[in-house]
Amino acid sequence: MYIDTSIKNKFLFFTARLALCKVFIGFFILAGTSYGNEKPKTDLIFELNARLIEESGIVHWFETKFPDLKKWAKEVENEYRSYVKIFKPIGLEKESFISFKFSISGLEELLGYQRHLDDQDGEFHIDMNLIMDKPVDLFDFFNWMEMEFTKQFGQEGTNRLLKKAVLDKDSLFFSIPLNVLDDHPLINFARWGGANLQIEINVEKKGTTIFLSLCRTDTSLCDANFTVHRVLSEVLLTMPDDRQISFYCRLPKAFLDRNLNGDDRFTPFATILVGIEEVALSVSFRESSIFTKSTFIFSHPDAARAVHSMVDSYMSMAGVALSHDSDARALFIPLKKIQSNLHDHRIEYSLDLNDQDLEEMIALSLSAVAPPPPVFMKPKRGAEKRGSVAPDFEIPLIDGGSFKLGYNRGKVVILHFWSTRSGPSTRSFPLIIRALEPFSSAEIVLLAINHDEPVDVIKEFISDNNAAHLSTARDVSLKVSKIYDVKAMPHTVLIDQEGVIQNISVGFSPFLDVDLKKTLTRLLQ
């Protein structure tokens, strides 16, 4: 079947937000053991500006180029929303979210100092900031929250949780000491010590801001502007200013001690990790491309040089392997475009994929999972004609005149035998039209040959595919079809400028346009 090959932006944002929820919940639980004797540094930051992504040129290109994914993405989104009850009481839609910010402090204590679990004087922080462009009804939301809490903790537990809540039409604030839930039958909060969960929601005419903080003290509410990010090390300064997605992590020193033992320390993966102190990743959705950049800060220049050399070697070997693996052709495109730079103790990797790269990658990804055509779709006699001179013929065109192959020497000629009764034909035709878009009609001729369908049916299909300018013929007697041994449709013959058959393809392939475009580019060089 015909599948428009791209990534639908709404599905991307839905998937990203779902992933963010999972990440947040996971770190929220883990941070319960992140206690130390001093105020911890910021160890992890994630920021996403969904609105700027949606407004980028490359996303608009996806919207226009590949509309067929919209219905599928909407179905997935609706299925997900049926499990998320909070949308309705908040009064928001997914499209209302503008940006998301999330940070964690204390990862080293979390991974390396479990003995401080009972230390009631230490601090840890998890902060989250959500900004929406629509005001919520706080009273409706608070009533819903009370009902949900009552289901989980009973009326008495809910009263204890929300007794300090402050609510008016413009703001909602409450702080929950988690030790009041020590006796909850399903959740063990004793390990959180004196931690507090604080939530503040502020509503203005044009939007809503939610601040959430899990911390030791009542005063450690989430910083709305995340000013702490400005004092981080050089790693974030290497990121492009137009990024919409940012990730930063200070790799805890205790990580290797807890996860690598004995000979594991000498594996290639361990060698890479040993010297890394900080990691940053950014994604920029631009006018006609997606740009990603990764930066790694090492403890010493020697470690950076060693890792840079090793990774470059692995990438070279991977490139050779992928170039010979038809199922992995999509991965070869970004691999060969990765740029690496070594600066003292810092390594930077960047990747810029334009719209043509993305289109080709997705087409090739689909080809890896597409079922092979039936055996009868590949007649041996057709394969034997590759490299031979194409037999000459003349056939009348449906709009008058005729087409004679011999008169088109000096041009690349594509003979495409098709039928509207053939599903593979109707799916292949748009791919061929798309492949021809970058080329001039003075260099390439496409002859679409139908058998015996009514002229009005043929013209309607041609018009629907914006191909009225192409040459179209009816081979009612099957004379030309017999010459080129057409047994099944679609059947495509590619003839070069010298009249030699370069390729014959039979049946539908989701990467037909990609392969055809490559071959045409080679022939016209």
PDB file of C-alpha atoms in Angstrom, residues 63-272:
ATOM      1  CA  GLU A  63       2.523  19.031   7.358  1.00  0.00           C
ATOM      2  CA  THR A  64       2.248  19.869   3.676  1.00  0.00           C
ATOM      3  CA  LYS A  65       4.405  17.105   2.237  1.00  0.00           C
ATOM      4  CA  PHE A  66       3.017  14.157   4.163  1.00  0.00           C
ATOM      5  CA  PRO A  67      -0.616  14.713   5.160  1.00  0.00           C
ATOM      6  CA  ASP A  68      -1.431  10.995   5.202  1.00  0.00           C
ATOM      7  CA  LEU A  69       0.156  10.522   8.632  1.00  0.00           C
ATOM      8  CA  LYS A  70      -2.208  13.021  10.236  1.00  0.00           C
ATOM      9  CA  LYS A  71      -5.132  10.630  10.554  1.00  0.00           C
ATOM     10  CA  TRP A  72      -2.969   7.885  12.021  1.00  0.00           C
ATOM     11  CA  ALA A  73      -1.314  10.272  14.496  1.00  0.00           C
ATOM     12  CA  LYS A  74      -4.709  11.578  15.562  1.00  0.00           C
ATOM     13  CA  GLU A  75      -5.947   8.063  16.273  1.00  0.00           C
ATOM     14  CA  VAL A  76      -2.889   7.342  18.411  1.00  0.00           C
ATOM     15  CA  GLU A  77      -3.321  10.619  20.248  1.00  0.00           C
ATOM     16  CA  ASN A  78      -7.018  10.021  20.925  1.00  0.00           C
ATOM     17  CA  GLU A  79      -6.242   6.576  22.307  1.00  0.00           C
ATOM     18  CA  TYR A  80      -3.647   8.062  24.631  1.00  0.00           C
ATOM     19  CA  ARG A  81      -5.947  10.870  25.771  1.00  0.00           C
ATOM     20  CA  SER A  82      -8.602   8.346  26.818  1.00  0.00           C
ATOM     21  CA  TYR A  83      -6.225   7.247  29.589  1.00  0.00           C
ATOM     22  CA  VAL A  84      -5.303  10.762  30.729  1.00  0.00           C
ATOM     23  CA  LYS A  85      -8.116  12.121  32.876  1.00  0.00           C
ATOM     24  CA  ILE A  86      -6.441  15.377  33.802  1.00  0.00           C
ATOM     25  CA  PHE A  87      -6.974  17.155  30.463  1.00  0.00           C
ATOM     26  CA  LYS A  88     -10.676  17.745  30.984  1.00  0.00           C
ATOM     27  CA  PRO A  89     -10.587  19.150  34.558  1.00  0.00           C
ATOM     28  CA  ILE A  90      -7.642  21.384  33.725  1.00  0.00           C
ATOM     29  CA  GLY A  91      -9.560  22.677  30.719  1.00  0.00           C
ATOM     30  CA  LEU A  92      -6.591  22.399  28.378  1.00  0.00           C
ATOM     31  CA  GLU A  93      -5.846  20.723  25.086  1.00  0.00           C
ATOM     32  CA  LYS A  94      -2.499  19.272  24.078  1.00  0.00           C
ATOM     33  CA  GLU A  95      -2.032  22.198  21.715  1.00  0.00           C
ATOM     34  CA  SER A  96      -2.234  24.596  24.673  1.00  0.00           C
ATOM     35  CA  PHE A  97       1.205  23.629  25.993  1.00  0.00           C
ATOM     36  CA  ILE A  98       3.928  26.110  25.081  1.00  0.00           C
ATOM     37  CA  SER A  99       6.994  24.939  26.975  1.00  0.00           C
ATOM     38  CA  PHE A 100       8.223  22.442  29.531  1.00  0.00           C
ATOM     39  CA  LYS A 101      11.237  22.715  31.838  1.00  0.00           C
ATOM     40  CA  PHE A 102      12.520  20.123  34.246  1.00  0.00           C
ATOM     41  CA  SER A 103      15.576  19.903  36.503  1.00  0.00           C
ATOM     42  CA  ILE A 104      17.028  17.584  39.125  1.00  0.00           C
ATOM     43  CA  SER A 105      19.687  18.288  41.733  1.00  0.00           C
ATOM     44  CA  GLY A 106      21.479  15.605  43.693  1.00  0.00           C
ATOM     45  CA  LEU A 107      22.057  12.779  41.227  1.00  0.00           C
ATOM     46  CA  GLU A 108      25.442  11.933  42.755  1.00  0.00           C
ATOM     47  CA  GLU A 109      23.880  11.426  46.164  1.00  0.00           C
ATOM     48  CA  LEU A 110      21.120   9.463  44.502  1.00  0.00           C
ATOM     49  CA  LEU A 111      23.543   7.002  42.901  1.00  0.00           C
ATOM     50  CA  GLY A 112      26.436   6.974  45.319  1.00  0.00           C
ATOM     51  CA  TYR A 113      25.381   7.828  48.839  1.00  0.00           C
ATOM     52  CA  GLN A 114      22.438   5.663  49.841  1.00  0.00           C
ATOM     53  CA  ARG A 115      23.728   5.682  53.428  1.00  0.00           C
ATOM     54  CA  HIS A 116      22.352   9.208  53.804  1.00  0.00           C
ATOM     55  CA  LEU A 117      18.824   7.945  53.263  1.00  0.00           C
ATOM     56  CA  ASP A 118      17.819   8.786  56.836  1.00  0.00           C
ATOM     57  CA  ASP A 119      19.631  12.132  56.960  1.00  0.00           C
ATOM     58  CA  GLN A 120      16.844  14.610  57.708  1.00  0.00           C
ATOM     59  CA  ASP A 121      19.028  17.726  57.290  1.00  0.00           C
ATOM     60  CA  GLY A 122      20.128  17.248  53.681  1.00  0.00           C
ATOM     61  CA  GLU A 123      18.468  18.805  50.654  1.00  0.00           C
ATOM     62  CA  PHE A 124      17.384  17.611  47.247  1.00  0.00           C
ATOM     63  CA  HIS A 125      15.375  19.325  44.539  1.00  0.00           C
ATOM     64  CA  ILE A 126      13.216  18.356  41.603  1.00  0.00           C
ATOM     65  CA  ASP A 127      11.705  21.331  39.777  1.00  0.00           C
ATOM     66  CA  MET A 128       9.244  21.406  36.909  1.00  0.00           C
ATOM     67  CA  ASN A 129       7.779  24.334  34.997  1.00  0.00           C
ATOM     68  CA  LEU A 130       4.871  24.099  32.533  1.00  0.00           C
ATOM     69  CA  ILE A 131       3.578  27.069  30.536  1.00  0.00           C
ATOM     70  CA  MET A 132       0.257  27.043  28.645  1.00  0.00           C
ATOM     71  CA  ASP A 133      -1.408  29.670  26.465  1.00  0.00           C
ATOM     72  CA  LYS A 134      -4.886  29.119  27.910  1.00  0.00           C
ATOM     73  CA  PRO A 135      -6.196  30.069  31.383  1.00  0.00           C
ATOM     74  CA  VAL A 136      -7.559  27.180  33.446  1.00  0.00           C
ATOM     75  CA  ASP A 137     -10.539  27.168  35.797  1.00  0.00           C
ATOM     76  CA  LEU A 138      -8.807  26.619  39.119  1.00  0.00           C
ATOM     77  CA  PHE A 139     -11.992  25.928  41.063  1.00  0.00           C
ATOM     78  CA  ASP A 140     -13.020  23.114  38.688  1.00  0.00           C
ATOM     79  CA  PHE A 141      -9.513  21.713  38.810  1.00  0.00           C
ATOM     80  CA  PHE A 142      -9.354  21.849  42.615  1.00  0.00           C
ATOM     81  CA  ASN A 143     -12.711  20.056  42.938  1.00  0.00           C
ATOM     82  CA  TRP A 144     -11.508  17.334  40.587  1.00  0.00           C
ATOM     83  CA  MET A 145      -8.242  17.004  42.509  1.00  0.00           C
ATOM     84  CA  GLU A 146     -10.113  16.639  45.816  1.00  0.00           C
ATOM     85  CA  MET A 147     -12.207  13.812  44.381  1.00  0.00           C
ATOM     86  CA  GLU A 148      -9.142  12.005  43.003  1.00  0.00           C
ATOM     87  CA  PHE A 149      -7.248  12.372  46.285  1.00  0.00           C
ATOM     88  CA  THR A 150     -10.258  11.049  48.190  1.00  0.00           C
ATOM     89  CA  LYS A 151     -10.305   7.931  46.007  1.00  0.00           C
ATOM     90  CA  GLN A 152      -6.640   7.285  46.779  1.00  0.00           C
ATOM     91  CA  PHE A 153      -6.211   8.483  50.365  1.00  0.00           C
ATOM     92  CA  GLY A 154      -9.711   8.713  51.821  1.00  0.00           C
ATOM     93  CA  GLN A 155     -11.380  11.829  53.167  1.00  0.00           C
ATOM     94  CA  GLU A 156      -9.140  12.099  56.226  1.00  0.00           C
ATOM     95  CA  GLY A 157      -5.979  11.746  54.164  1.00  0.00           C
ATOM     96  CA  THR A 158      -7.223  14.314  51.646  1.00  0.00           C
ATOM     97  CA  ASN A 159      -7.968  16.807  54.418  1.00  0.00           C
ATOM     98  CA  ARG A 160      -4.422  16.408  55.716  1.00  0.00           C
ATOM     99  CA  LEU A 161      -2.963  16.829  52.245  1.00  0.00           C
ATOM    100  CA  LEU A 162      -4.891  19.935  51.262  1.00  0.00           C
ATOM    101  CA  LYS A 163      -5.409  21.694  54.577  1.00  0.00           C
ATOM    102  CA  LYS A 164      -2.772  24.332  53.687  1.00  0.00           C
ATOM    103  CA  ALA A 165      -4.051  24.907  50.160  1.00  0.00           C
ATOM    104  CA  VAL A 166      -4.578  28.553  49.173  1.00  0.00           C
ATOM    105  CA  LEU A 167      -7.035  29.030  46.313  1.00  0.00           C
ATOM    106  CA  ASP A 168      -8.498  32.026  44.497  1.00  0.00           C
ATOM    107  CA  LYS A 169      -9.481  32.667  40.877  1.00  0.00           C
ATOM    108  CA  ASP A 170      -5.930  33.539  39.823  1.00  0.00           C
ATOM    109  CA  SER A 171      -3.743  31.145  41.797  1.00  0.00           C
ATOM    110  CA  LEU A 172      -3.580  27.850  43.632  1.00  0.00           C
ATOM    111  CA  PHE A 173      -0.818  26.910  46.047  1.00  0.00           C
ATOM    112  CA  PHE A 174      -0.407  23.931  48.308  1.00  0.00           C
ATOM    113  CA  SER A 175       2.481  22.183  50.035  1.00  0.00           C
ATOM    114  CA  ILE A 176       2.217  18.540  51.021  1.00  0.00           C
ATOM    115  CA  PRO A 177       4.584  17.158  53.694  1.00  0.00           C
ATOM    116  CA  LEU A 178       5.029  13.628  52.428  1.00  0.00           C
ATOM    117  CA  ASN A 179       5.444  12.212  55.918  1.00  0.00           C
ATOM    118  CA  VAL A 180       1.680  12.645  56.452  1.00  0.00           C
ATOM    119  CA  LEU A 181       1.276   9.734  54.040  1.00  0.00           C
ATOM    120  CA  ASP A 182       3.553   7.335  55.921  1.00  0.00           C
ATOM    121  CA  ASP A 183       0.600   5.105  56.721  1.00  0.00           C
ATOM    122  CA  HIS A 184      -0.665   4.885  53.136  1.00  0.00           C
ATOM    123  CA  PRO A 185      -1.225   1.163  52.369  1.00  0.00           C
ATOM    124  CA  LEU A 186       0.036   1.323  48.784  1.00  0.00           C
ATOM    125  CA  ILE A 187       2.816   3.913  48.811  1.00  0.00           C
ATOM    126  CA  ASN A 188       5.810   4.016  51.144  1.00  0.00           C
ATOM    127  CA  PHE A 189       6.590   7.666  51.824  1.00  0.00           C
ATOM    128  CA  ALA A 190       8.695   7.099  54.931  1.00  0.00           C
ATOM    129  CA  ARG A 191      11.884   7.098  52.858  1.00  0.00           C
ATOM    130  CA  TRP A 192      11.220  10.720  51.820  1.00  0.00           C
ATOM    131  CA  GLY A 193      11.990  12.008  55.301  1.00  0.00           C
ATOM    132  CA  GLY A 194      10.992  15.673  55.679  1.00  0.00           C
ATOM    133  CA  ALA A 195      10.415  16.255  51.976  1.00  0.00           C
ATOM    134  CA  ASN A 196       7.635  18.496  50.700  1.00  0.00           C
ATOM    135  CA  LEU A 197       5.778  18.484  47.417  1.00  0.00           C
ATOM    136  CA  GLN A 198       4.846  22.035  46.424  1.00  0.00           C
ATOM    137  CA  ILE A 199       2.601  23.060  43.560  1.00  0.00           C
ATOM    138  CA  GLU A 200       1.761  26.589  42.482  1.00  0.00           C
ATOM    139  CA  ILE A 201      -0.543  27.409  39.560  1.00  0.00           C
ATOM    140  CA  ASN A 202      -0.820  31.011  38.367  1.00  0.00           C
ATOM    141  CA  VAL A 203      -3.498  32.066  35.887  1.00  0.00           C
ATOM    142  CA  GLU A 204      -3.405  35.175  33.724  1.00  0.00           C
ATOM    143  CA  LYS A 205      -5.663  36.344  30.912  1.00  0.00           C
ATOM    144  CA  LYS A 206      -3.553  34.727  28.210  1.00  0.00           C
ATOM    145  CA  GLY A 207      -2.218  31.647  29.908  1.00  0.00           C
ATOM    146  CA  THR A 208      -1.352  29.442  32.840  1.00  0.00           C
ATOM    147  CA  THR A 209       1.954  28.631  34.514  1.00  0.00           C
ATOM    148  CA  ILE A 210       2.470  25.591  36.735  1.00  0.00           C
ATOM    149  CA  PHE A 211       5.440  25.339  39.096  1.00  0.00           C
ATOM    150  CA  LEU A 212       6.188  22.093  40.870  1.00  0.00           C
ATOM    151  CA  SER A 213       8.959  21.399  43.344  1.00  0.00           C
ATOM    152  CA  LEU A 214       9.849  18.343  45.385  1.00  0.00           C
ATOM    153  CA  CYS A 215      12.264  19.513  48.053  1.00  0.00           C
ATOM    154  CA  ARG A 216      13.296  19.627  51.694  1.00  0.00           C
ATOM    155  CA  THR A 217      12.036  23.085  52.650  1.00  0.00           C
ATOM    156  CA  ASP A 218       8.879  25.089  52.047  1.00  0.00           C
ATOM    157  CA  THR A 219      10.892  27.904  50.475  1.00  0.00           C
ATOM    158  CA  SER A 220      12.425  25.907  47.628  1.00  0.00           C
ATOM    159  CA  LEU A 221       9.710  26.500  45.057  1.00  0.00           C
ATOM    160  CA  CYS A 222      10.502  26.050  41.385  1.00  0.00           C
ATOM    161  CA  ASP A 223      12.211  29.057  39.817  1.00  0.00           C
ATOM    162  CA  ALA A 224       9.904  30.266  37.053  1.00  0.00           C
ATOM    163  CA  ASN A 225      12.790  31.521  34.912  1.00  0.00           C
ATOM    164  CA  PHE A 226      15.188  28.686  35.692  1.00  0.00           C
ATOM    165  CA  THR A 227      17.952  31.247  36.309  1.00  0.00           C
ATOM    166  CA  VAL A 228      20.122  28.464  37.723  1.00  0.00           C
ATOM    167  CA  HIS A 229      20.831  27.442  34.129  1.00  0.00           C
ATOM    168  CA  ARG A 230      22.894  30.570  33.556  1.00  0.00           C
ATOM    169  CA  VAL A 231      25.556  29.535  36.048  1.00  0.00           C
ATOM    170  CA  LEU A 232      26.189  26.111  34.567  1.00  0.00           C
ATOM    171  CA  SER A 233      29.494  25.299  32.938  1.00  0.00           C
ATOM    172  CA  GLU A 234      30.628  25.975  29.388  1.00  0.00           C
ATOM    173  CA  VAL A 235      28.746  23.021  27.933  1.00  0.00           C
ATOM    174  CA  LEU A 236      25.452  24.870  27.428  1.00  0.00           C
ATOM    175  CA  LEU A 237      27.272  27.805  25.848  1.00  0.00           C
ATOM    176  CA  THR A 238      28.232  25.568  22.924  1.00  0.00           C
ATOM    177  CA  MET A 239      24.583  24.968  22.014  1.00  0.00           C
ATOM    178  CA  PRO A 240      22.897  26.983  19.200  1.00  0.00           C
ATOM    179  CA  ASP A 241      20.656  29.854  20.310  1.00  0.00           C
ATOM    180  CA  ASP A 242      17.751  28.705  18.132  1.00  0.00           C
ATOM    181  CA  ARG A 243      17.359  25.340  19.888  1.00  0.00           C
ATOM    182  CA  GLN A 244      13.877  24.242  20.966  1.00  0.00           C
ATOM    183  CA  ILE A 245      14.981  21.117  22.840  1.00  0.00           C
ATOM    184  CA  SER A 246      17.811  21.168  25.385  1.00  0.00           C
ATOM    185  CA  PHE A 247      19.211  18.429  27.578  1.00  0.00           C
ATOM    186  CA  TYR A 248      22.040  18.724  30.092  1.00  0.00           C
ATOM    187  CA  CYS A 249      23.449  16.157  32.502  1.00  0.00           C
ATOM    188  CA  ARG A 250      26.333  16.282  34.938  1.00  0.00           C
ATOM    189  CA  LEU A 251      27.398  12.626  34.974  1.00  0.00           C
ATOM    190  CA  PRO A 252      27.692  11.490  38.613  1.00  0.00           C
ATOM    191  CA  LYS A 253      31.102  10.126  39.545  1.00  0.00           C
ATOM    192  CA  ALA A 254      29.400   7.326  41.455  1.00  0.00           C
ATOM    193  CA  PHE A 255      27.827   6.015  38.260  1.00  0.00           C
ATOM    194  CA  LEU A 256      30.771   3.851  37.233  1.00  0.00           C
ATOM    195  CA  ASP A 257      31.368   2.636  40.777  1.00  0.00           C
ATOM    196  CA  ARG A 258      27.833   1.315  40.963  1.00  0.00           C
ATOM    197  CA  ASN A 259      27.483  -0.032  37.433  1.00  0.00           C
ATOM    198  CA  LEU A 260      30.931  -1.244  36.389  1.00  0.00           C
ATOM    199  CA  ASN A 261      32.755  -4.027  38.173  1.00  0.00           C
ATOM    200  CA  GLY A 262      35.946  -5.921  37.419  1.00  0.00           C
ATOM    201  CA  ASP A 263      36.557  -6.466  33.713  1.00  0.00           C
ATOM    202  CA  ASP A 264      33.557  -4.300  32.810  1.00  0.00           C
ATOM    203  CA  ARG A 265      35.732  -1.239  33.360  1.00  0.00           C
ATOM    204  CA  PHE A 266      37.862  -2.152  30.361  1.00  0.00           C
ATOM    205  CA  THR A 267      35.058  -2.536  27.821  1.00  0.00           C
ATOM    206  CA  PRO A 268      34.759   0.076  25.023  1.00  0.00           C
ATOM    207  CA  PHE A 269      31.582   1.467  26.583  1.00  0.00           C
ATOM    208  CA  ALA A 270      33.299   1.939  29.937  1.00  0.00           C
ATOM    209  CA  THR A 271      36.283   3.588  28.257  1.00  0.00           C
ATOM    210  CA  ILE A 272      33.972   6.192  26.788  1.00  0.00           C
TER     211      ILE A 272
END
